[in-house]
XYZ file of C-alpha atoms in Angstrom:
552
model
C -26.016 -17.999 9.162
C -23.081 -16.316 10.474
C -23.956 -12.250 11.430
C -22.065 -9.759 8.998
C -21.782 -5.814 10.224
C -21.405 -3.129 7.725
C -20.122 -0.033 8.332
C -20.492 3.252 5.806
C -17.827 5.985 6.021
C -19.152 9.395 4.472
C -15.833 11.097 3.782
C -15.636 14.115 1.950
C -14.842 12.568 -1.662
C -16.982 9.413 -1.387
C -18.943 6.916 0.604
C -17.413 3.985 1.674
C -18.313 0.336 2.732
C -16.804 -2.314 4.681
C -18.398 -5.395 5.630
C -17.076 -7.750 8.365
C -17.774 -11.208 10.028
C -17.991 -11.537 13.906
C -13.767 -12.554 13.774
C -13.713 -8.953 12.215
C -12.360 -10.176 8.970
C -13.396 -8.006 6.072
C -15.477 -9.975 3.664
C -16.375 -7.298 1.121
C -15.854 -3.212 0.408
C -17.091 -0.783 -1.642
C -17.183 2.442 -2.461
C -18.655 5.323 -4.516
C -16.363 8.282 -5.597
C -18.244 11.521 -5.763
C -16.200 13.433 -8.957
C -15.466 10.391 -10.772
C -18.876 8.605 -10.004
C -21.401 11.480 -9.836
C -19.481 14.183 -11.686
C -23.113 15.739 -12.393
C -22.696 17.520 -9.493
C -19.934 19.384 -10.397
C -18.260 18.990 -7.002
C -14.204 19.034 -6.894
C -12.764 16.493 -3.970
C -16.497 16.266 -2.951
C -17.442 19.929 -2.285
C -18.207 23.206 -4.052
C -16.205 25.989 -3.116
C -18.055 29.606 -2.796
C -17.392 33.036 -1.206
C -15.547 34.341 1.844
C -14.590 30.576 2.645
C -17.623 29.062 2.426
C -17.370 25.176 1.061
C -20.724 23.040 1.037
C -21.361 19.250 -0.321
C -24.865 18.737 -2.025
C -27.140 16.350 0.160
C -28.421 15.261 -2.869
C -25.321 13.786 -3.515
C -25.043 11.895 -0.161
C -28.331 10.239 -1.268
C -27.562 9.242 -4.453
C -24.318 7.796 -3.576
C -26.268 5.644 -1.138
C -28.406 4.334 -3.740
C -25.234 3.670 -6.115
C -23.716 1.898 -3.233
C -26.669 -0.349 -2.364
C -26.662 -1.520 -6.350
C -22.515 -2.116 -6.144
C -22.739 -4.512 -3.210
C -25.880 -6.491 -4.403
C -24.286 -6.847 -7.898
C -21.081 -7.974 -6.066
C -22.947 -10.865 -4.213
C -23.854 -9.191 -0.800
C -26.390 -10.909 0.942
C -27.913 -8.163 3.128
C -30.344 -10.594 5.395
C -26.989 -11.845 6.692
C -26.352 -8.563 8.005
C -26.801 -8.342 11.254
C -25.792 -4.873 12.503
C -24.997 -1.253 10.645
C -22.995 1.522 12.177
C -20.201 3.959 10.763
C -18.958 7.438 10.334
C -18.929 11.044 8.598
C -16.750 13.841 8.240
C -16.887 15.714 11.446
C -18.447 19.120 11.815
C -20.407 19.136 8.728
C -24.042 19.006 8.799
C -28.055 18.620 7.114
C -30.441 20.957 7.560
C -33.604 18.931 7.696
C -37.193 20.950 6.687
C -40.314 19.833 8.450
C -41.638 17.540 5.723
C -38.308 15.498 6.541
C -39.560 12.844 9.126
C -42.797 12.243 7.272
C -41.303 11.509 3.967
C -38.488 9.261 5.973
C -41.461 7.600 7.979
C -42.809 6.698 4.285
C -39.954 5.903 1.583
C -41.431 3.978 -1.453
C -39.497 0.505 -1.901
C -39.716 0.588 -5.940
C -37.829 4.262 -5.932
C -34.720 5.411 -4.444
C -33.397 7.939 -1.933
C -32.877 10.761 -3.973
C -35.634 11.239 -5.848
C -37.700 10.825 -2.623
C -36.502 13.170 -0.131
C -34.889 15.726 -2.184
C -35.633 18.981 -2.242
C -38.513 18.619 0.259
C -37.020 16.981 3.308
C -34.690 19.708 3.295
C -34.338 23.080 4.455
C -31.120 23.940 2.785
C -29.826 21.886 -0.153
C -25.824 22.341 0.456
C -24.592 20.983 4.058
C -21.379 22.940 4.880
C -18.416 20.802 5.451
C -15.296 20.676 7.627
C -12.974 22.437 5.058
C -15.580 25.984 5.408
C -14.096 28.816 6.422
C -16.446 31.428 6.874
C -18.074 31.650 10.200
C -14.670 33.624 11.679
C -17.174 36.125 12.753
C -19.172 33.565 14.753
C -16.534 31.860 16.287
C -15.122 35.112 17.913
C -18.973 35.896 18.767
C -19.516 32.591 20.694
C -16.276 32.955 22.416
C -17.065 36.585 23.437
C -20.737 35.416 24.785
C -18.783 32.693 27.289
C -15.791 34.574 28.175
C -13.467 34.086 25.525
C -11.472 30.978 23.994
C -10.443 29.281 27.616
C -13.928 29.302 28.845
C -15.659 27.884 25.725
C -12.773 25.195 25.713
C -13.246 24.547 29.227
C -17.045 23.987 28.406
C -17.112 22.586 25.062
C -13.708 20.665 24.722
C -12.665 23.031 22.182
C -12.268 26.752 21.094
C -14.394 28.218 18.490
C -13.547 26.812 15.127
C -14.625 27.848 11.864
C -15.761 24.226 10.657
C -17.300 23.348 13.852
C -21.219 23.071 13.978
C -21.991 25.960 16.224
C -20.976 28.311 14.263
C -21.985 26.886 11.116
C -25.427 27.041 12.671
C -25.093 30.372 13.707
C -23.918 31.689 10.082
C -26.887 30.475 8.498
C -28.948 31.814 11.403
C -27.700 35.192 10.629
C -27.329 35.265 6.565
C -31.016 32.853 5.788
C -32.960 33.289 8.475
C -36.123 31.806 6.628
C -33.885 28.454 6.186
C -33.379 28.622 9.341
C -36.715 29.234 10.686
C -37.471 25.796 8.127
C -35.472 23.462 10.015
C -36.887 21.273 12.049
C -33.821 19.563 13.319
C -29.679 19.918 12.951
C -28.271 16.694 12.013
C -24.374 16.124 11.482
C -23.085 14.200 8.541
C -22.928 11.117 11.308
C -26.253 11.203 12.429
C -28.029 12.271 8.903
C -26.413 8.347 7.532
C -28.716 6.616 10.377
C -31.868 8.891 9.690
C -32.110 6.796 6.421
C -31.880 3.421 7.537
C -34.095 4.148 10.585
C -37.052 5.904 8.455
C -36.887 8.990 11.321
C -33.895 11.353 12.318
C -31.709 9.846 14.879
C -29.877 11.864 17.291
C -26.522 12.608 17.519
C -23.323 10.767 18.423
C -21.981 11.900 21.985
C -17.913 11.532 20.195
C -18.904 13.627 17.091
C -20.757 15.798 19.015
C -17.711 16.930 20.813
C -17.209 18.692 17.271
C -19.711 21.346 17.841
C -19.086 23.752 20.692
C -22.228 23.225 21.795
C -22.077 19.703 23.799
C -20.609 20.004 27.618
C -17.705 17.719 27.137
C -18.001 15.700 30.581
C -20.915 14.988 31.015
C -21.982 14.742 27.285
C -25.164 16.710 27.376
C -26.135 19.621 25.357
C -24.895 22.944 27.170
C -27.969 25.971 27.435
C -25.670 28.645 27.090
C -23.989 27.652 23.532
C -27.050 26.885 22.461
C -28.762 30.370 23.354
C -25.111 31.808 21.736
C -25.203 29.585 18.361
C -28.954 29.474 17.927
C -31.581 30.812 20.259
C -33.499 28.833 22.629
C -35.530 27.193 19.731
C -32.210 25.786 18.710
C -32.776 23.207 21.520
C -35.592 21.423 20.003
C -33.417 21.601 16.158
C -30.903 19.425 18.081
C -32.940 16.548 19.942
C -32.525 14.584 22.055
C -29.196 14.628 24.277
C -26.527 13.054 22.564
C -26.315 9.017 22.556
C -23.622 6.663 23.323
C -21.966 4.632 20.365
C -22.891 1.096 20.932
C -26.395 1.340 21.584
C -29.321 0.278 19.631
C -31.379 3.240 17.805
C -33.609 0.634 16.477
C -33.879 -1.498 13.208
C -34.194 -0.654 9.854
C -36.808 0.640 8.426
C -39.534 -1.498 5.803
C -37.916 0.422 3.151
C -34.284 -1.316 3.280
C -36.394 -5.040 3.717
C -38.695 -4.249 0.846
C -36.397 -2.883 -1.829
C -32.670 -4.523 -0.265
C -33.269 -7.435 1.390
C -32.172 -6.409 4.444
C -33.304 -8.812 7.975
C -35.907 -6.681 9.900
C -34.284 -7.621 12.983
C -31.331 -5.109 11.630
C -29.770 -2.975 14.482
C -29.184 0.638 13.270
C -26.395 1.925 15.589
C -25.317 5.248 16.178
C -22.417 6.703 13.520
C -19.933 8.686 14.937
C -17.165 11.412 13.378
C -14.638 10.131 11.043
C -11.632 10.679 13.665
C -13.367 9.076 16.607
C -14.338 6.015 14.166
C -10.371 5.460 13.382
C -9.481 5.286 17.127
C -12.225 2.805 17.213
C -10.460 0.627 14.748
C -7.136 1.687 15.260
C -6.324 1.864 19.132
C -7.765 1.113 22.685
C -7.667 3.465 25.682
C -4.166 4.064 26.529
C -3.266 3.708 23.233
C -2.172 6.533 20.889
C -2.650 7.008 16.871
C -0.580 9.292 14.819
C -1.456 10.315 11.686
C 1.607 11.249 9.392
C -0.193 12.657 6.128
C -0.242 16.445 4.933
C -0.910 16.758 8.315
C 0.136 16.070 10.915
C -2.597 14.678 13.900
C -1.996 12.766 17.329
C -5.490 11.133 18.901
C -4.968 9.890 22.209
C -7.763 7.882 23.877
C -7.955 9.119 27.251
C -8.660 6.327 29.928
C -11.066 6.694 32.936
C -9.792 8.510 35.549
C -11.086 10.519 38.727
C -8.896 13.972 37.757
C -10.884 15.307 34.248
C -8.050 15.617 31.392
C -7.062 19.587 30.957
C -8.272 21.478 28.424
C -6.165 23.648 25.729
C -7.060 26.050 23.469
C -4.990 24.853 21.115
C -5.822 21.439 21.038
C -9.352 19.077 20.994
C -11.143 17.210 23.774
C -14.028 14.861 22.182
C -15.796 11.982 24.551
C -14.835 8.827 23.232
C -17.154 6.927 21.158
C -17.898 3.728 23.146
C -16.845 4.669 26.958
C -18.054 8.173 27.150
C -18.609 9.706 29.131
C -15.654 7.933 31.778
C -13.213 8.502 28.735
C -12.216 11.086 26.302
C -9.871 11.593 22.946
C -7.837 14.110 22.872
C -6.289 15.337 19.866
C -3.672 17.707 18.114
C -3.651 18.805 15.020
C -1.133 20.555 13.105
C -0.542 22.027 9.531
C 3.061 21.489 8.685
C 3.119 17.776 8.932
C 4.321 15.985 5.104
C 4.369 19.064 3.602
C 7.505 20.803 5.576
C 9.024 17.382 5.542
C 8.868 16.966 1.951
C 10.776 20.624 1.646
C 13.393 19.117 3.677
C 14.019 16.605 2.055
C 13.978 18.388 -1.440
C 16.325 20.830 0.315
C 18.986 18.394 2.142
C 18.429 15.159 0.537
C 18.025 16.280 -3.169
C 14.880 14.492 -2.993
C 15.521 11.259 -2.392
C 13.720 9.522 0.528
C 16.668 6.957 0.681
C 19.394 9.700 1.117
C 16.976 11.227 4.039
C 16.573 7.919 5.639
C 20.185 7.922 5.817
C 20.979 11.340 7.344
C 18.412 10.704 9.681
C 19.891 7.453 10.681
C 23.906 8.999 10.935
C 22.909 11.931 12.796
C 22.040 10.823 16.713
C 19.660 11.517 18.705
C 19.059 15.249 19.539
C 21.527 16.473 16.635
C 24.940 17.274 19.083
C 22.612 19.757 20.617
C 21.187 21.135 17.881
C 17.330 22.054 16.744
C 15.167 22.993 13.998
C 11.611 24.077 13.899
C 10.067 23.909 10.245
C 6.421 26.145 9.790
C 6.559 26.957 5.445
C 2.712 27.564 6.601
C 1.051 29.295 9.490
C 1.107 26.604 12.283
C -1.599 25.588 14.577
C 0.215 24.500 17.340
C 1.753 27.016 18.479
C -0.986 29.169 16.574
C 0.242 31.841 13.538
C 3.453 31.093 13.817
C 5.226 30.671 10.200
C 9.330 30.188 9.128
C 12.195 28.486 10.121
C 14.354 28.848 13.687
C 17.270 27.143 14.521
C 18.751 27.288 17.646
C 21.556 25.410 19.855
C 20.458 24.018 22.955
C 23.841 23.459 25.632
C 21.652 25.641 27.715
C 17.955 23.897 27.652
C 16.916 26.990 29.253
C 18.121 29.485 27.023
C 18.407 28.401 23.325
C 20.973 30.378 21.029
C 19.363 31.068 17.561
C 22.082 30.268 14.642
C 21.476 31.333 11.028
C 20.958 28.485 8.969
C 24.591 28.649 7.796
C 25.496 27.623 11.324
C 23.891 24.277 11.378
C 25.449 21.103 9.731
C 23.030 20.498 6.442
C 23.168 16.462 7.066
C 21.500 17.187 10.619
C 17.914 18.745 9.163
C 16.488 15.342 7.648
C 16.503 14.376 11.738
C 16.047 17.656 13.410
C 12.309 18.261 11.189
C 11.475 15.007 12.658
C 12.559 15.398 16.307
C 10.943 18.840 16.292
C 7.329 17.620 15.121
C 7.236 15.064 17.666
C 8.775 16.787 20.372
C 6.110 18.879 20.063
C 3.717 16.794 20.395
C 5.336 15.087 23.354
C 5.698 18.102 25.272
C 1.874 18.234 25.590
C 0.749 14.691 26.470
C 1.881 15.073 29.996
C -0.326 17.977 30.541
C -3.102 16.517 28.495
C -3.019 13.392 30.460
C -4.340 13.003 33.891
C -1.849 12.610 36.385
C -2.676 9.341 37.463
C -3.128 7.990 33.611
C -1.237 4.709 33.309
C 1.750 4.775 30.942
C 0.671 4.668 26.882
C 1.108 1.268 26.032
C 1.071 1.218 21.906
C 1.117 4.083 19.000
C -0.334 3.345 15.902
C 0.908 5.575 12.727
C -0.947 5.841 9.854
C -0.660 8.347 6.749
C 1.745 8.380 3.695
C 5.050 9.154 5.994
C 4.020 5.795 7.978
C 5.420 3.675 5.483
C 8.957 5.415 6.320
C 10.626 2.810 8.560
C 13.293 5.354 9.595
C 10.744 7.326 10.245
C 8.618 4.812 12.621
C 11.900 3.771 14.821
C 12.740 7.272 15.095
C 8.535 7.848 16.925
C 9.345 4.526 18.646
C 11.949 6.288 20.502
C 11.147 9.462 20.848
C 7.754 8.787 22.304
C 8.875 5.377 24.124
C 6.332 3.248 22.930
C 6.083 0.191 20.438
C 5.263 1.384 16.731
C 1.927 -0.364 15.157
C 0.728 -0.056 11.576
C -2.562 -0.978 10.277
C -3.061 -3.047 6.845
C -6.976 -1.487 7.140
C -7.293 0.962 4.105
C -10.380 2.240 4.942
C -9.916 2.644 8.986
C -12.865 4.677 9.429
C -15.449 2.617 7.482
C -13.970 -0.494 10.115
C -14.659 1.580 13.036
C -17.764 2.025 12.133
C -17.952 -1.972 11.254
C -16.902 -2.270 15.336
C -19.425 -0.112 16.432
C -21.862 -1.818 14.205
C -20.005 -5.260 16.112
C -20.531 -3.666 19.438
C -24.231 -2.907 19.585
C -25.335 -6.280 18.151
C -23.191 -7.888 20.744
C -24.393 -5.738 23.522
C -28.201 -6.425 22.324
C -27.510 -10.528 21.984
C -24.888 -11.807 24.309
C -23.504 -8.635 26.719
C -25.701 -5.663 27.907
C -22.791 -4.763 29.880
C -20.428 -5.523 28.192
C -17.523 -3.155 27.371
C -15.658 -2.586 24.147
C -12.491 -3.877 25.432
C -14.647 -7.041 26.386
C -15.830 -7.625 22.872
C -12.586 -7.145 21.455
C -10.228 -9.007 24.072
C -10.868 -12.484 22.521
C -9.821 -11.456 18.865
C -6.027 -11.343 18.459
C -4.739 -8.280 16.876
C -3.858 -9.915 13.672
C -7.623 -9.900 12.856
C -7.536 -6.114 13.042
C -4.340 -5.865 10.781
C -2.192 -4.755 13.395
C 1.615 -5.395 12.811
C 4.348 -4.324 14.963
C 7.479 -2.356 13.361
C 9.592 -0.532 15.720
C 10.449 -1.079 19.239
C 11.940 1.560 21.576
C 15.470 1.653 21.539
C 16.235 2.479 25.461
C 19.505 4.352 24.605
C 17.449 6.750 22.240
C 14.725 6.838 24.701
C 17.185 8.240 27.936
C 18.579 10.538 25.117
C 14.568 12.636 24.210
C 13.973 12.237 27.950
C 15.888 14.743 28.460
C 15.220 17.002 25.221
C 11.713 17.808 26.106
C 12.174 21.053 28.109
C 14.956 21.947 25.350
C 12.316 21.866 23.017
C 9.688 23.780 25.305
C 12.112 26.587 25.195
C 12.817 27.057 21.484
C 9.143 27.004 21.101
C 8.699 29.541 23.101
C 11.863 31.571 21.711
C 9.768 30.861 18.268
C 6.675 32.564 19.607
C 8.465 35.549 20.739
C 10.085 36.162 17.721
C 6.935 35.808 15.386
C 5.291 38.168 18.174
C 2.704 35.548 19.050
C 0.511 34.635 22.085
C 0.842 32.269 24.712
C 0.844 28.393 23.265
């Protein structure tokens, strides 16, 4: 019988499948849609909006779409014996609040009922898990940055600064406002590590990669850090988190007599560890060396950060999470920013009467670096650099003192091109610090997202960042990465308990992954950005002064 691997993807609207054979052809998905499928919970885009930012998901919900799931893929023909392996992914930084009747009802799950109607309420200590999209814990966050020595420190510890959606503070919010559900947990899980707890019939500890997403793990060398836990929790929040985070890959065990019994399922099953959504999609989508971009609302560059003897710098305004299958040697960074589609859409409403074909063209007649020209687009408060909001145009003979010109000053044809020079100068002008110094050249960057469909748009990235352009046919990216991971532990338990990723993968071409190449650096193009970078560094900077911003 040839071994299948499934992985799940827990996103925030629905629960995913995606089955694959050892070649790492899909065979079969699924998925279950929380509004449209379990509307009964009244959830909009799969969460439940409250007050002062807060926005929770129902765990219930999580269980129920696992059950729904299950029935989908047997009534499409899945044979679960023949799977051999399960791993996958969650949203990052949410997380389940387990009570102390959790591991004993897990330990003991009745084939002949389901999930839901086993383990909740009881094995819970709070029936909403708060999601990546809450806002509230702004108090927190400046608390735990205070307690370490302010945002540098914590992201010289952590990885990151304090953010509102990461786990830390989510922890310490409920700490402070429900204290008695607090006092009722007997462990923290995140989304990624509450999907394993099932299958395994115990709670299974947490994913070094999506751990990175809590300001509370010690970014190199991947172990839980005393002081943010003391500054999020208390010392008893120690024991709440168990055991030091795990590497994806491994073996947690097999599944539990519950998924034989009622499923079908081989008891020789490996449960692997699940990881955070974003780490899972540079597991399907990219090797080290390799970057991803994601061109959707927003706008988000991962870069998988190889080995190297000099540690990768840390920004405040920017993530560091270990990678998921060669931490803790390697790391991810990533950028994210708010104006990505969004101010690019506005452009081209503005300039190209909204027509993507007109834009494509004014991009493609204007060259490279707009006759000296530049335009930075924020209709929303940016991240990166942080607060800043409006547009600023500028002209750039001098790279080291940009002229700002009103908007009547700049050629209307040239915007289309300038937006898109801009956002990726941007984002150029901080790999070379991210990267150590002795990181080889990036060899490939993936796009993904509605924008990489553009082809204008995916010649102009091929240039500007000097790299070949890849797109995925993969759909679900995520739920494959956590296929790979489910891949990766079988093969390391069976044939390689060495063995790296990059091993396991090197014999499958990239075909089988879905990976197409669509641009290729023009060298012309590439000489021309060379030399725009610290052009751009400068009109950020005049950008910051004029919104009366921080440093960058």
């Amino acid at each position: 019988m040839n071994p299948l691997f499934l992985g799940l993807d827990l996103s925030t609207q629905g629960l995913k499948a995606v089955l694959v054979q050892e070649d790492c052809a899909i065979v079969h998905e699924s998925a279950v849609y929380f509004d449209r499928d379990l509307s009964h919970y009244g959830t909009t885009n799969g969460a439940i909006r409250g007050l002062e930012g807060e926005v929770t998901s129902p765990v219930e919900m999580w269980l129920e779409a696992y059950d729904l799931l299950m029935t989908r893929m047997k009534a499409a023909g899945v044979d679960f014996s023949a799977i051999s392996a399960i791993s996958g992914d969650g949203q990052q930084h949410g997380s389940v609040y387990w009570s102390h009747d959790a591991e004993p009802l897990l330990a003991n799950l009745d084939a002949l009922k389901n999930l839901s109607s086993q383990l909740s309420p009881k094995a819970f200590s709070s029936q909403k898990a708060p999601i990546w999209q809450d806002s509230s814990t702004t108090r927190e966050c400046r608390e735990l940055e205070d307690a370490v020595g302010g945002a540098q420190a914590l992201a010289d510890i952590s990885g990151s600064r304090a953010y509102e959606r990461f786990t830390g503070s989510q922890i310490s919010r409920i700490r402070r406002i429900n204290r008695t559900a607090y006092d009722a947990t007997s462990r923290v899980s995140l989304v990624s590590s509450f999907m394993p707890s099932l299958f395994l019939g115990k709670i299974a500890p947490i994913e070094i990669s999506d751990a990175s997403g809590m300001n509370l793990m010690e970014i190199l060398s991947c172990k839980w850090d005393d002081e943010l836990i003391r500054a999020c929790g208390g010392p008893e929040l120690r024991a709440k988190l168990g055991p030091e985070p795990v590497a994806g890959g491994t073996s947690l065990g097999t599944v539990s007599p519950y998924w034989v019994e009622r499923w079908g399922f081989s008891p020789h099953c490996i449960v692997a560890p699940f990881t955070g959504d974003n780490p899972a999609t540079v597991v399907a989508l990219s090797f080290p060396g390799d970057a991803l971009l994601s061109l959707g609302t927003s706008t988000t560059y991962l870069l998988s950060i190889p080995p190297s003897l000099t540690p990768p710098k840390r920004f405040t305004t920017s993530h560091l999470l270990a990678h998921p299958t060669t931490a803790p040697d390697a790391q991810i960074a990533m950028l994210c920013y708010k104006n990505g589609a969004l101010a690019r859409e506005q452009v081209r409403d503005r300039y190209a009467d909204g027509h993507w074909s007109k834009y494509n063209d004014l991009v493609e007649t204007a060259p490279p670096g707009c006759n000296g020209h530049m335009g930075l687009y924020f209709p929303l408060p940016e991240i990166i650099p942080p607060g800043v909001k409006g547009e600023f145009f500028y002209q750039t003979s001098d790279p080291t003192t940009p002229l700002r010109l009103a908007e009547s000053e700049v050629p209307s044809g040239l915007h289309p091109r300038m937006i898109l020079e801009s956002q990726f100068l941007s984002i150029r002008s901080r790999i070379t610090a991210i990267l150590p110094a002795n990181s080889p050249p990036l060899s490939r960057l993936v796009v993904s997202g509605g924008s990489s469909g553009n082809q204008t748009i995916r010649q102009l990235a091929a240039d500007l960042f000097d790299m070949k352009v890849y797109i995925s046919a993969t759909k679900e990216a995520a739920a494959m990465g956590g296929a790979l991971l489910a891949r990766f532990a079988w093969w390391k338990a069976t044939e390689a308990p060495h063995g790296s990723f990059e091993e396991m993968c090197s014999g499958v071409d990239a075909e089988a992954f879905g990976m197409k190449c669509v641009a290729i650096p023009n060298p012309d193009a590439v000489l021309a950005y060379s030399k725009l970078v610290g052009s751009y560094v400068a009109c950020e900077g005049a950008v910051v002064d004029a919104c009366g911003m921080g440093g960058v």
